[in-house]
């Protein structure tokens, strides 16, 4: 009893060789383009994030806090408030309790240009600040899902020996915008490449298999009783040419046997 074939095997066998060759080539090309696009996107995003970290390091070396906050140090207390005339910025700054505050409680934040602010940690001690100084980390606005790259440093308060924790956060909006643009352009070019590859492969396969059509028509004529038919354009360097030579040789022997 013959073994029944599954539906997938029957479907594959029912596809023409021309379609199989075209499909396989386009599929392999699509996988290669997808892998290239994903790999390039990962490296591109990493490079952009590193560039953002460099910007954060430069911001830490400037007096960004004085542009956003008014800090008044009195004999008994220190008052910190956001400037009302502060210009919009591309970053956010948060201040945490000075070294007199062991808990490093969150004081206030300022900055930005109207976009969502990150969810700042509720506390940040100076001990943690010194541990993480010059080390960038991620923050997020849970409500909108916006991500930020942040860095902390110790901020001297006036001419006193008091230090507060300064946290600077830069949104990853520009990074995501560049990555999205890259994916859009790469996806469009990949689609054009796949369509062009499919059409070119189809054309090449059709031209290559045209000789097989001649073999088919000649074989049908021979099967109908016309033994005078012979294959032409027999290129011995190709598989189809070798097939034609073999058929011509077979027909010559049949003619010789019947003569």
PDB file of C-alpha atoms in Angstrom:
ATOM      1  CA  UNK A   1       0.000   0.000   0.000  1.00  0.00           C
ATOM      2  CA  UNK A   2       1.433   3.357  -1.014  1.00  0.00           C
ATOM      3  CA  UNK A   3       2.199   5.768   1.780  1.00  0.00           C
ATOM      4  CA  UNK A   4      -0.037   8.831   1.754  1.00  0.00           C
ATOM      5  CA  UNK A   5       1.704  12.174   1.546  1.00  0.00           C
ATOM      6  CA  UNK A   6       0.757  15.043   3.823  1.00  0.00           C
ATOM      7  CA  UNK A   7      -0.890  18.242   2.608  1.00  0.00           C
ATOM      8  CA  UNK A   8       2.326  20.264   2.773  1.00  0.00           C
ATOM      9  CA  UNK A   9       4.210  17.771   0.623  1.00  0.00           C
ATOM     10  CA  UNK A  10       1.387  17.656  -1.919  1.00  0.00           C
ATOM     11  CA  UNK A  11       1.296  21.451  -2.021  1.00  0.00           C
ATOM     12  CA  UNK A  12       5.070  21.677  -2.515  1.00  0.00           C
ATOM     13  CA  UNK A  13       5.028  19.072  -5.272  1.00  0.00           C
ATOM     14  CA  UNK A  14       2.221  20.917  -7.014  1.00  0.00           C
ATOM     15  CA  UNK A  15       4.252  24.122  -7.350  1.00  0.00           C
ATOM     16  CA  UNK A  16       6.175  24.655 -10.560  1.00  0.00           C
ATOM     17  CA  UNK A  17       9.962  24.572 -10.484  1.00  0.00           C
ATOM     18  CA  UNK A  18      10.001  28.164 -11.702  1.00  0.00           C
ATOM     19  CA  UNK A  19       7.922  29.290  -8.722  1.00  0.00           C
ATOM     20  CA  UNK A  20      10.024  27.216  -6.313  1.00  0.00           C
ATOM     21  CA  UNK A  21      13.304  28.745  -7.453  1.00  0.00           C
ATOM     22  CA  UNK A  22      11.880  32.274  -7.368  1.00  0.00           C
ATOM     23  CA  UNK A  23      10.279  31.764  -3.966  1.00  0.00           C
ATOM     24  CA  UNK A  24      13.357  30.269  -2.333  1.00  0.00           C
ATOM     25  CA  UNK A  25      15.671  33.015  -3.621  1.00  0.00           C
ATOM     26  CA  UNK A  26      13.311  35.787  -2.511  1.00  0.00           C
ATOM     27  CA  UNK A  27      12.800  34.121   0.895  1.00  0.00           C
ATOM     28  CA  UNK A  28      16.548  33.822   1.525  1.00  0.00           C
ATOM     29  CA  UNK A  29      17.044  37.432   0.424  1.00  0.00           C
ATOM     30  CA  UNK A  30      14.219  38.594   2.711  1.00  0.00           C
ATOM     31  CA  UNK A  31      15.747  36.786   5.698  1.00  0.00           C
ATOM     32  CA  UNK A  32      19.137  38.330   4.951  1.00  0.00           C
ATOM     33  CA  UNK A  33      17.690  41.829   4.620  1.00  0.00           C
ATOM     34  CA  UNK A  34      15.695  41.434   7.831  1.00  0.00           C
ATOM     35  CA  UNK A  35      18.760  40.259   9.758  1.00  0.00           C
ATOM     36  CA  UNK A  36      20.805  43.131   8.325  1.00  0.00           C
ATOM     37  CA  UNK A  37      18.135  45.672   9.212  1.00  0.00           C
ATOM     38  CA  UNK A  38      17.714  44.440  12.792  1.00  0.00           C
ATOM     39  CA  UNK A  39      21.473  44.243  13.358  1.00  0.00           C
ATOM     40  CA  UNK A  40      22.041  47.719  11.952  1.00  0.00           C
ATOM     41  CA  UNK A  41      19.176  49.123  14.023  1.00  0.00           C
ATOM     42  CA  UNK A  42      20.665  47.689  17.235  1.00  0.00           C
ATOM     43  CA  UNK A  43      24.120  49.137  16.526  1.00  0.00           C
ATOM     44  CA  UNK A  44      22.632  52.471  15.413  1.00  0.00           C
ATOM     45  CA  UNK A  45      20.525  52.808  18.552  1.00  0.00           C
ATOM     46  CA  UNK A  46      23.489  51.895  20.762  1.00  0.00           C
ATOM     47  CA  UNK A  47      25.657  54.519  19.047  1.00  0.00           C
ATOM     48  CA  UNK A  48      22.958  57.178  19.453  1.00  0.00           C
ATOM     49  CA  UNK A  49      22.495  56.330  23.134  1.00  0.00           C
ATOM     50  CA  UNK A  50      26.247  56.579  23.697  1.00  0.00           C
ATOM     51  CA  UNK A  51      26.200  59.986  22.012  1.00  0.00           C
ATOM     52  CA  UNK A  52      23.398  61.002  24.360  1.00  0.00           C
ATOM     53  CA  UNK A  53      25.486  59.830  27.322  1.00  0.00           C
ATOM     54  CA  UNK A  54      28.320  62.067  26.136  1.00  0.00           C
ATOM     55  CA  UNK A  55      25.904  65.004  26.058  1.00  0.00           C
ATOM     56  CA  UNK A  56      24.859  64.191  29.617  1.00  0.00           C
ATOM     57  CA  UNK A  57      28.482  64.211  30.761  1.00  0.00           C
ATOM     58  CA  UNK A  58      28.948  67.630  29.168  1.00  0.00           C
ATOM     59  CA  UNK A  59      25.770  68.935  30.824  1.00  0.00           C
ATOM     60  CA  UNK A  60      27.033  67.791  34.202  1.00  0.00           C
ATOM     61  CA  UNK A  61      30.113  69.957  33.776  1.00  0.00           C
ATOM     62  CA  UNK A  62      27.985  73.073  33.236  1.00  0.00           C
ATOM     63  CA  UNK A  63      25.916  75.003  35.768  1.00  0.00           C
ATOM     64  CA  UNK A  64      22.497  73.836  34.579  1.00  0.00           C
ATOM     65  CA  UNK A  65      20.923  74.039  38.039  1.00  0.00           C
ATOM     66  CA  UNK A  66      21.362  77.814  38.343  1.00  0.00           C
ATOM     67  CA  UNK A  67      19.482  78.286  35.062  1.00  0.00           C
ATOM     68  CA  UNK A  68      16.450  76.415  36.378  1.00  0.00           C
ATOM     69  CA  UNK A  69      16.485  76.931  40.160  1.00  0.00           C
ATOM     70  CA  UNK A  70      16.868  79.764  42.638  1.00  0.00           C
ATOM     71  CA  UNK A  71      18.899  78.572  45.605  1.00  0.00           C
ATOM     72  CA  UNK A  72      19.032  80.736  48.718  1.00  0.00           C
ATOM     73  CA  UNK A  73      21.201  79.651  51.612  1.00  0.00           C
ATOM     74  CA  UNK A  74      20.317  81.181  54.963  1.00  0.00           C
ATOM     75  CA  UNK A  75      21.869  80.750  58.378  1.00  0.00           C
ATOM     76  CA  UNK A  76      19.220  78.272  59.451  1.00  0.00           C
ATOM     77  CA  UNK A  77      17.692  76.938  56.255  1.00  0.00           C
ATOM     78  CA  UNK A  78      18.117  76.583  52.518  1.00  0.00           C
ATOM     79  CA  UNK A  79      15.358  77.526  50.084  1.00  0.00           C
ATOM     80  CA  UNK A  80      15.251  76.040  46.581  1.00  0.00           C
ATOM     81  CA  UNK A  81      12.560  76.961  44.077  1.00  0.00           C
ATOM     82  CA  UNK A  82      12.154  76.750  40.309  1.00  0.00           C
ATOM     83  CA  UNK A  83      12.799  79.887  38.296  1.00  0.00           C
ATOM     84  CA  UNK A  84       9.684  81.346  36.751  1.00  0.00           C
ATOM     85  CA  UNK A  85      11.667  82.928  33.914  1.00  0.00           C
ATOM     86  CA  UNK A  86      13.609  79.771  33.029  1.00  0.00           C
ATOM     87  CA  UNK A  87      13.925  79.084  29.305  1.00  0.00           C
ATOM     88  CA  UNK A  88      12.694  75.759  27.877  1.00  0.00           C
ATOM     89  CA  UNK A  89      15.363  73.073  27.754  1.00  0.00           C
ATOM     90  CA  UNK A  90      15.843  69.698  26.110  1.00  0.00           C
ATOM     91  CA  UNK A  91      16.512  68.098  29.472  1.00  0.00           C
ATOM     92  CA  UNK A  92      15.024  67.796  32.954  1.00  0.00           C
ATOM     93  CA  UNK A  93      16.856  68.433  36.218  1.00  0.00           C
ATOM     94  CA  UNK A  94      15.835  67.069  39.617  1.00  0.00           C
ATOM     95  CA  UNK A  95      17.386  67.988  42.960  1.00  0.00           C
ATOM     96  CA  UNK A  96      17.577  65.766  46.022  1.00  0.00           C
ATOM     97  CA  UNK A  97      18.214  66.614  49.655  1.00  0.00           C
ATOM     98  CA  UNK A  98      21.696  67.818  50.579  1.00  0.00           C
ATOM     99  CA  UNK A  99      24.142  65.843  52.674  1.00  0.00           C
ATOM    100  CA  UNK A 100      22.380  66.971  55.826  1.00  0.00           C
ATOM    101  CA  UNK A 101      19.432  64.891  54.637  1.00  0.00           C
ATOM    102  CA  UNK A 102      20.522  61.266  54.992  1.00  0.00           C
ATOM    103  CA  UNK A 103      17.498  60.053  53.036  1.00  0.00           C
ATOM    104  CA  UNK A 104      18.279  62.200  49.995  1.00  0.00           C
ATOM    105  CA  UNK A 105      14.608  63.064  49.583  1.00  0.00           C
ATOM    106  CA  UNK A 106      13.328  64.416  46.278  1.00  0.00           C
ATOM    107  CA  UNK A 107      13.026  68.207  46.434  1.00  0.00           C
ATOM    108  CA  UNK A 108      11.788  69.454  43.062  1.00  0.00           C
ATOM    109  CA  UNK A 109      12.379  69.243  39.329  1.00  0.00           C
ATOM    110  CA  UNK A 110      12.348  71.659  36.420  1.00  0.00           C
ATOM    111  CA  UNK A 111      13.210  71.883  32.752  1.00  0.00           C
ATOM    112  CA  UNK A 112      11.819  70.368  29.623  1.00  0.00           C
ATOM    113  CA  UNK A 113       9.950  71.997  26.781  1.00  0.00           C
ATOM    114  CA  UNK A 114       6.398  70.871  27.421  1.00  0.00           C
ATOM    115  CA  UNK A 115       6.895  67.137  26.961  1.00  0.00           C
ATOM    116  CA  UNK A 116       6.314  64.448  29.596  1.00  0.00           C
ATOM    117  CA  UNK A 117       8.770  64.366  32.488  1.00  0.00           C
ATOM    118  CA  UNK A 118      10.322  61.148  33.774  1.00  0.00           C
ATOM    119  CA  UNK A 119       9.186  59.486  36.966  1.00  0.00           C
ATOM    120  CA  UNK A 120      12.054  60.583  39.191  1.00  0.00           C
ATOM    121  CA  UNK A 121      13.141  58.321  42.058  1.00  0.00           C
ATOM    122  CA  UNK A 122      11.614  59.351  45.387  1.00  0.00           C
ATOM    123  CA  UNK A 123      15.067  59.570  46.967  1.00  0.00           C
ATOM    124  CA  UNK A 124      18.718  59.651  45.971  1.00  0.00           C
ATOM    125  CA  UNK A 125      21.375  59.808  48.675  1.00  0.00           C
ATOM    126  CA  UNK A 126      24.806  61.305  48.144  1.00  0.00           C
ATOM    127  CA  UNK A 127      26.281  57.868  48.768  1.00  0.00           C
ATOM    128  CA  UNK A 128      24.305  56.499  45.810  1.00  0.00           C
ATOM    129  CA  UNK A 129      25.277  59.559  43.776  1.00  0.00           C
ATOM    130  CA  UNK A 130      28.987  58.966  44.231  1.00  0.00           C
ATOM    131  CA  UNK A 131      28.507  55.297  43.315  1.00  0.00           C
ATOM    132  CA  UNK A 132      26.643  56.107  40.092  1.00  0.00           C
ATOM    133  CA  UNK A 133      28.505  59.265  39.116  1.00  0.00           C
ATOM    134  CA  UNK A 134      29.269  59.362  35.354  1.00  0.00           C
ATOM    135  CA  UNK A 135      27.169  56.213  34.850  1.00  0.00           C
ATOM    136  CA  UNK A 136      24.089  56.711  32.700  1.00  0.00           C
ATOM    137  CA  UNK A 137      20.883  54.815  33.411  1.00  0.00           C
ATOM    138  CA  UNK A 138      17.319  54.693  32.112  1.00  0.00           C
ATOM    139  CA  UNK A 139      14.236  56.418  33.489  1.00  0.00           C
ATOM    140  CA  UNK A 140      10.697  56.249  32.157  1.00  0.00           C
ATOM    141  CA  UNK A 141       7.431  58.090  32.251  1.00  0.00           C
ATOM    142  CA  UNK A 142       5.078  55.225  33.042  1.00  0.00           C
ATOM    143  CA  UNK A 143       1.992  57.086  31.820  1.00  0.00           C
ATOM    144  CA  UNK A 144       3.275  57.752  28.285  1.00  0.00           C
ATOM    145  CA  UNK A 145       6.046  55.136  28.064  1.00  0.00           C
ATOM    146  CA  UNK A 146       8.606  57.815  27.157  1.00  0.00           C
ATOM    147  CA  UNK A 147      12.139  56.733  28.041  1.00  0.00           C
ATOM    148  CA  UNK A 148      14.941  58.931  29.312  1.00  0.00           C
ATOM    149  CA  UNK A 149      18.663  58.636  29.777  1.00  0.00           C
ATOM    150  CA  UNK A 150      19.789  60.040  33.127  1.00  0.00           C
ATOM    151  CA  UNK A 151      22.971  60.760  35.068  1.00  0.00           C
ATOM    152  CA  UNK A 152      23.595  62.038  38.603  1.00  0.00           C
ATOM    153  CA  UNK A 153      26.301  64.211  40.133  1.00  0.00           C
ATOM    154  CA  UNK A 154      27.027  66.015  43.384  1.00  0.00           C
ATOM    155  CA  UNK A 155      26.034  69.686  43.211  1.00  0.00           C
ATOM    156  CA  UNK A 156      27.779  72.152  45.561  1.00  0.00           C
ATOM    157  CA  UNK A 157      25.346  74.580  47.175  1.00  0.00           C
ATOM    158  CA  UNK A 158      26.760  78.082  46.871  1.00  0.00           C
ATOM    159  CA  UNK A 159      30.024  78.620  48.705  1.00  0.00           C
ATOM    160  CA  UNK A 160      29.108  76.229  51.502  1.00  0.00           C
ATOM    161  CA  UNK A 161      30.425  72.740  52.076  1.00  0.00           C
ATOM    162  CA  UNK A 162      26.957  71.362  51.424  1.00  0.00           C
ATOM    163  CA  UNK A 163      26.253  69.133  48.438  1.00  0.00           C
ATOM    164  CA  UNK A 164      22.953  68.105  46.896  1.00  0.00           C
ATOM    165  CA  UNK A 165      22.267  65.450  44.308  1.00  0.00           C
ATOM    166  CA  UNK A 166      21.590  66.731  40.798  1.00  0.00           C
ATOM    167  CA  UNK A 167      19.898  64.361  38.360  1.00  0.00           C
ATOM    168  CA  UNK A 168      19.816  65.304  34.672  1.00  0.00           C
ATOM    169  CA  UNK A 169      17.507  63.371  32.346  1.00  0.00           C
ATOM    170  CA  UNK A 170      17.388  63.645  28.553  1.00  0.00           C
ATOM    171  CA  UNK A 171      14.480  62.081  26.616  1.00  0.00           C
ATOM    172  CA  UNK A 172      15.220  59.388  24.056  1.00  0.00           C
ATOM    173  CA  UNK A 173      12.741  60.981  21.652  1.00  0.00           C
ATOM    174  CA  UNK A 174      15.447  62.045  19.198  1.00  0.00           C
ATOM    175  CA  UNK A 175      17.035  58.587  19.306  1.00  0.00           C
ATOM    176  CA  UNK A 176      13.707  56.869  18.674  1.00  0.00           C
ATOM    177  CA  UNK A 177      12.933  59.316  15.867  1.00  0.00           C
ATOM    178  CA  UNK A 178      16.206  58.530  14.082  1.00  0.00           C
ATOM    179  CA  UNK A 179      15.716  54.778  14.538  1.00  0.00           C
ATOM    180  CA  UNK A 180      12.130  54.992  13.261  1.00  0.00           C
ATOM    181  CA  UNK A 181      13.252  56.987  10.221  1.00  0.00           C
ATOM    182  CA  UNK A 182      15.994  54.452   9.536  1.00  0.00           C
ATOM    183  CA  UNK A 183      13.543  51.547   9.767  1.00  0.00           C
ATOM    184  CA  UNK A 184      11.124  53.297   7.412  1.00  0.00           C
ATOM    185  CA  UNK A 185      13.791  54.028   4.797  1.00  0.00           C
ATOM    186  CA  UNK A 186      15.394  50.602   5.149  1.00  0.00           C
ATOM    187  CA  UNK A 187      12.015  48.867   4.966  1.00  0.00           C
ATOM    188  CA  UNK A 188      11.093  50.748   1.782  1.00  0.00           C
ATOM    189  CA  UNK A 189      14.446  49.978   0.144  1.00  0.00           C
ATOM    190  CA  UNK A 190      14.210  46.347   1.252  1.00  0.00           C
ATOM    191  CA  UNK A 191      10.730  46.058  -0.272  1.00  0.00           C
ATOM    192  CA  UNK A 192      11.938  47.566  -3.554  1.00  0.00           C
ATOM    193  CA  UNK A 193      14.917  45.196  -3.518  1.00  0.00           C
ATOM    194  CA  UNK A 194      12.691  42.166  -2.924  1.00  0.00           C
ATOM    195  CA  UNK A 195      10.283  43.115  -5.708  1.00  0.00           C
ATOM    196  CA  UNK A 196      13.158  43.771  -8.127  1.00  0.00           C
ATOM    197  CA  UNK A 197      14.854  40.510  -7.113  1.00  0.00           C
ATOM    198  CA  UNK A 198      11.615  38.568  -7.594  1.00  0.00           C
ATOM    199  CA  UNK A 199      11.025  40.032 -11.063  1.00  0.00           C
ATOM    200  CA  UNK A 200      14.644  39.560 -12.131  1.00  0.00           C
ATOM    201  CA  UNK A 201      14.753  36.003 -10.792  1.00  0.00           C
ATOM    202  CA  UNK A 202      11.483  35.210 -12.522  1.00  0.00           C
ATOM    203  CA  UNK A 203      12.854  36.579 -15.811  1.00  0.00           C
ATOM    204  CA  UNK A 204      16.136  34.670 -15.549  1.00  0.00           C
ATOM    205  CA  UNK A 205      14.387  31.425 -14.602  1.00  0.00           C
ATOM    206  CA  UNK A 206      11.874  31.851 -17.427  1.00  0.00           C
ATOM    207  CA  UNK A 207      14.647  32.395 -19.981  1.00  0.00           C
ATOM    208  CA  UNK A 208      16.604  29.465 -18.574  1.00  0.00           C
ATOM    209  CA  UNK A 209      13.635  27.114 -18.647  1.00  0.00           C
ATOM    210  CA  UNK A 210      12.501  28.195 -22.115  1.00  0.00           C
ATOM    211  CA  UNK A 211      14.542  25.364 -23.588  1.00  0.00           C
ATOM    212  CA  UNK A 212      12.598  22.920 -21.424  1.00  0.00           C
ATOM    213  CA  UNK A 213       9.453  24.079 -23.189  1.00  0.00           C
ATOM    214  CA  UNK A 214      11.044  23.082 -26.494  1.00  0.00           C
ATOM    215  CA  UNK A 215      11.938  19.696 -25.013  1.00  0.00           C
ATOM    216  CA  UNK A 216       8.336  19.276 -23.877  1.00  0.00           C
ATOM    217  CA  UNK A 217       6.809  20.143 -27.276  1.00  0.00           C
ATOM    218  CA  UNK A 218       9.299  17.943 -29.148  1.00  0.00           C
ATOM    219  CA  UNK A 219       8.671  15.045 -26.777  1.00  0.00           C
ATOM    220  CA  UNK A 220       4.919  15.374 -27.301  1.00  0.00           C
ATOM    221  CA  UNK A 221       5.423  15.270 -31.088  1.00  0.00           C
ATOM    222  CA  UNK A 222       7.584  12.151 -30.743  1.00  0.00           C
ATOM    223  CA  UNK A 223       4.964  10.568 -28.491  1.00  0.00           C
ATOM    224  CA  UNK A 224       2.444  11.254 -31.253  1.00  0.00           C
ATOM    225  CA  UNK A 225       4.513   9.122 -33.650  1.00  0.00           C
ATOM    226  CA  UNK A 226       6.720  11.703 -35.378  1.00  0.00           C
ATOM    227  CA  UNK A 227      10.147  10.121 -34.871  1.00  0.00           C
ATOM    228  CA  UNK A 228      11.787  12.588 -37.243  1.00  0.00           C
ATOM    229  CA  UNK A 229      11.748  15.301 -34.599  1.00  0.00           C
ATOM    230  CA  UNK A 230      15.097  16.300 -33.131  1.00  0.00           C
ATOM    231  CA  UNK A 231      16.207  18.727 -30.438  1.00  0.00           C
ATOM    232  CA  UNK A 232      17.918  21.904 -31.624  1.00  0.00           C
ATOM    233  CA  UNK A 233      20.149  24.403 -29.813  1.00  0.00           C
ATOM    234  CA  UNK A 234      21.997  21.658 -27.983  1.00  0.00           C
ATOM    235  CA  UNK A 235      24.470  23.453 -25.747  1.00  0.00           C
ATOM    236  CA  UNK A 236      26.607  20.667 -24.234  1.00  0.00           C
ATOM    237  CA  UNK A 237      27.709  22.901 -21.377  1.00  0.00           C
ATOM    238  CA  UNK A 238      24.204  23.185 -19.881  1.00  0.00           C
ATOM    239  CA  UNK A 239      21.972  20.635 -18.192  1.00  0.00           C
ATOM    240  CA  UNK A 240      19.181  21.193 -20.728  1.00  0.00           C
ATOM    241  CA  UNK A 241      21.671  20.890 -23.595  1.00  0.00           C
ATOM    242  CA  UNK A 242      22.913  17.545 -22.245  1.00  0.00           C
ATOM    243  CA  UNK A 243      19.303  16.376 -21.968  1.00  0.00           C
ATOM    244  CA  UNK A 244      18.686  17.324 -25.616  1.00  0.00           C
ATOM    245  CA  UNK A 245      21.824  15.489 -26.751  1.00  0.00           C
ATOM    246  CA  UNK A 246      20.756  12.396 -24.816  1.00  0.00           C
ATOM    247  CA  UNK A 247      17.275  12.469 -26.385  1.00  0.00           C
ATOM    248  CA  UNK A 248      18.699  12.964 -29.885  1.00  0.00           C
ATOM    249  CA  UNK A 249      21.067  10.035 -29.352  1.00  0.00           C
ATOM    250  CA  UNK A 250      18.193   7.873 -28.139  1.00  0.00           C
ATOM    251  CA  UNK A 251      16.039   8.805 -31.151  1.00  0.00           C
ATOM    252  CA  UNK A 252      18.886   8.074 -33.571  1.00  0.00           C
ATOM    253  CA  UNK A 253      19.254   4.613 -32.072  1.00  0.00           C
ATOM    254  CA  UNK A 254      15.521   4.027 -32.271  1.00  0.00           C
ATOM    255  CA  UNK A 255      15.566   5.066 -35.937  1.00  0.00           C
ATOM    256  CA  UNK A 256      18.521   2.769 -36.533  1.00  0.00           C
ATOM    257  CA  UNK A 257      16.772  -0.142 -34.856  1.00  0.00           C
ATOM    258  CA  UNK A 258      13.620   0.371 -36.910  1.00  0.00           C
ATOM    259  CA  UNK A 259      15.431   0.809 -40.215  1.00  0.00           C
TER     260      UNK A 259
END
